[in-house]
Amino acid sequence: QVQLVESGGGLVQAGGSLRLSCAASGTIFSIDGMGWYRQAPGKQPQLVAVIAGGGSANYADSVKGRFTISRDNAKNTVYLQMNSLKPEDTAVYYCHSDRVQTPARWYYNYWGQGTQVTVSS
């Protein structure tokens, strides 16, 4: 069984920084694309940033220049460094993986449980 476990959320003042981590647990052969999505209360889920297995990344326009996604394939972990945070960044942030390969099977479209990020003004 694979789990994506997020950490690093919390409460921060506007202009501050947070670093989210998402570690995939279990016996894993490989992980394809990974990314971060967020959902604010009463709003639709929004893609924040995605990173391919080779390291190429894409960002939502609203976070470009402020957020940086990275991954450590040896640790099966993806990170989201969030700088210059704004109140509108407040949301539950979810880790996502397109495809995870384990000895038993592939896992597709896999999600973490989410971590709350709250930015106060």
PDB file of C-alpha atoms in Angstrom, residues 3-73:
ATOM      1  CA  GLN A   3       0.659   6.579   1.034  1.00  0.00           C
ATOM      2  CA  LEU A   4       1.443  10.184   0.196  1.00  0.00           C
ATOM      3  CA  VAL A   5       2.044  11.988   3.477  1.00  0.00           C
ATOM      4  CA  GLU A   6       2.144  15.781   3.484  1.00  0.00           C
ATOM      5  CA  SER A   7       3.735  17.933   6.158  1.00  0.00           C
ATOM      6  CA  GLY A   8       4.833  21.496   6.683  1.00  0.00           C
ATOM      7  CA  GLY A   9       1.548  23.354   6.668  1.00  0.00           C
ATOM      8  CA  GLY A  10       0.639  25.886   9.301  1.00  0.00           C
ATOM      9  CA  LEU A  11      -0.156  29.478  10.085  1.00  0.00           C
ATOM     10  CA  VAL A  12       2.071  32.242   8.769  1.00  0.00           C
ATOM     11  CA  GLN A  13       1.820  35.997   8.355  1.00  0.00           C
ATOM     12  CA  ALA A  14       1.569  37.560   4.937  1.00  0.00           C
ATOM     13  CA  GLY A  15       5.007  37.862   3.376  1.00  0.00           C
ATOM     14  CA  GLY A  16       6.255  34.812   5.210  1.00  0.00           C
ATOM     15  CA  SER A  17       7.394  31.428   3.941  1.00  0.00           C
ATOM     16  CA  LEU A  18       6.493  27.794   4.378  1.00  0.00           C
ATOM     17  CA  ARG A  19       7.908  24.600   2.932  1.00  0.00           C
ATOM     18  CA  LEU A  20       5.595  21.702   2.261  1.00  0.00           C
ATOM     19  CA  SER A  21       6.846  18.163   1.917  1.00  0.00           C
ATOM     20  CA  CYS A  22       5.121  15.089   0.539  1.00  0.00           C
ATOM     21  CA  ALA A  23       6.748  11.730   1.075  1.00  0.00           C
ATOM     22  CA  ALA A  24       5.558   8.571  -0.607  1.00  0.00           C
ATOM     23  CA  SER A  25       5.772   5.623   1.759  1.00  0.00           C
ATOM     24  CA  GLY A  26       5.955   1.947   0.898  1.00  0.00           C
ATOM     25  CA  THR A  27       8.156  -0.060  -1.426  1.00  0.00           C
ATOM     26  CA  ILE A  28       8.318   2.074  -4.546  1.00  0.00           C
ATOM     27  CA  PHE A  29      10.078   1.467  -7.813  1.00  0.00           C
ATOM     28  CA  SER A  30       9.296   4.789  -9.452  1.00  0.00           C
ATOM     29  CA  ILE A  31       7.007   7.792  -9.366  1.00  0.00           C
ATOM     30  CA  ASP A  32       6.056   9.756 -12.465  1.00  0.00           C
ATOM     31  CA  GLY A  33       4.704  13.308 -12.289  1.00  0.00           C
ATOM     32  CA  MET A  34       4.065  14.784  -8.867  1.00  0.00           C
ATOM     33  CA  GLY A  35       2.378  17.986  -7.948  1.00  0.00           C
ATOM     34  CA  TRP A  36       0.558  20.195  -5.514  1.00  0.00           C
ATOM     35  CA  TYR A  37      -3.060  21.290  -5.692  1.00  0.00           C
ATOM     36  CA  ARG A  38      -5.001  23.464  -3.311  1.00  0.00           C
ATOM     37  CA  GLN A  39      -8.587  24.060  -2.395  1.00  0.00           C
ATOM     38  CA  ALA A  40      -9.833  27.084  -0.537  1.00  0.00           C
ATOM     39  CA  PRO A  41     -13.210  27.042   1.235  1.00  0.00           C
ATOM     40  CA  GLY A  42     -16.046  27.394  -1.244  1.00  0.00           C
ATOM     41  CA  LYS A  43     -13.730  27.257  -4.245  1.00  0.00           C
ATOM     42  CA  GLN A  44     -12.798  24.698  -6.857  1.00  0.00           C
ATOM     43  CA  PRO A  45      -9.522  22.790  -6.537  1.00  0.00           C
ATOM     44  CA  GLN A  46      -6.654  24.561  -8.232  1.00  0.00           C
ATOM     45  CA  LEU A  47      -3.392  23.254  -9.616  1.00  0.00           C
ATOM     46  CA  VAL A  48      -0.466  24.978  -7.911  1.00  0.00           C
ATOM     47  CA  ALA A  49       2.610  23.334  -9.397  1.00  0.00           C
ATOM     48  CA  VAL A  50       3.631  20.083 -11.041  1.00  0.00           C
ATOM     49  CA  ILE A  51       6.993  18.480 -11.663  1.00  0.00           C
ATOM     50  CA  ALA A  52       7.827  15.661 -14.039  1.00  0.00           C
ATOM     51  CA  GLY A  53      10.045  12.745 -13.164  1.00  0.00           C
ATOM     52  CA  GLY A  54      12.881  14.433 -15.020  1.00  0.00           C
ATOM     53  CA  GLY A  55      12.450  17.657 -13.089  1.00  0.00           C
ATOM     54  CA  SER A  56      10.662  20.005 -15.467  1.00  0.00           C
ATOM     55  CA  ALA A  57       8.112  22.097 -13.613  1.00  0.00           C
ATOM     56  CA  ASN A  58       5.027  24.161 -14.331  1.00  0.00           C
ATOM     57  CA  TYR A  59       3.242  26.629 -12.114  1.00  0.00           C
ATOM     58  CA  ALA A  60      -0.075  28.368 -11.819  1.00  0.00           C
ATOM     59  CA  ASP A  61       0.236  32.017 -12.846  1.00  0.00           C
ATOM     60  CA  SER A  62      -0.819  33.089  -9.363  1.00  0.00           C
ATOM     61  CA  VAL A  63       2.255  31.503  -7.741  1.00  0.00           C
ATOM     62  CA  LYS A  64       4.947  32.009 -10.377  1.00  0.00           C
ATOM     63  CA  GLY A  65       8.000  33.695  -8.933  1.00  0.00           C
ATOM     64  CA  ARG A  66       6.895  32.959  -5.360  1.00  0.00           C
ATOM     65  CA  PHE A  67       6.628  29.160  -5.172  1.00  0.00           C
ATOM     66  CA  THR A  68       9.188  26.555  -6.171  1.00  0.00           C
ATOM     67  CA  ILE A  69       8.465  22.860  -6.605  1.00  0.00           C
ATOM     68  CA  SER A  70      11.258  20.312  -6.379  1.00  0.00           C
ATOM     69  CA  ARG A  71      11.656  16.603  -5.847  1.00  0.00           C
ATOM     70  CA  ASP A  72      14.126  14.129  -4.434  1.00  0.00           C
ATOM     71  CA  ASN A  73      13.622  10.893  -6.331  1.00  0.00           C
TER      72      ASN A  73
END
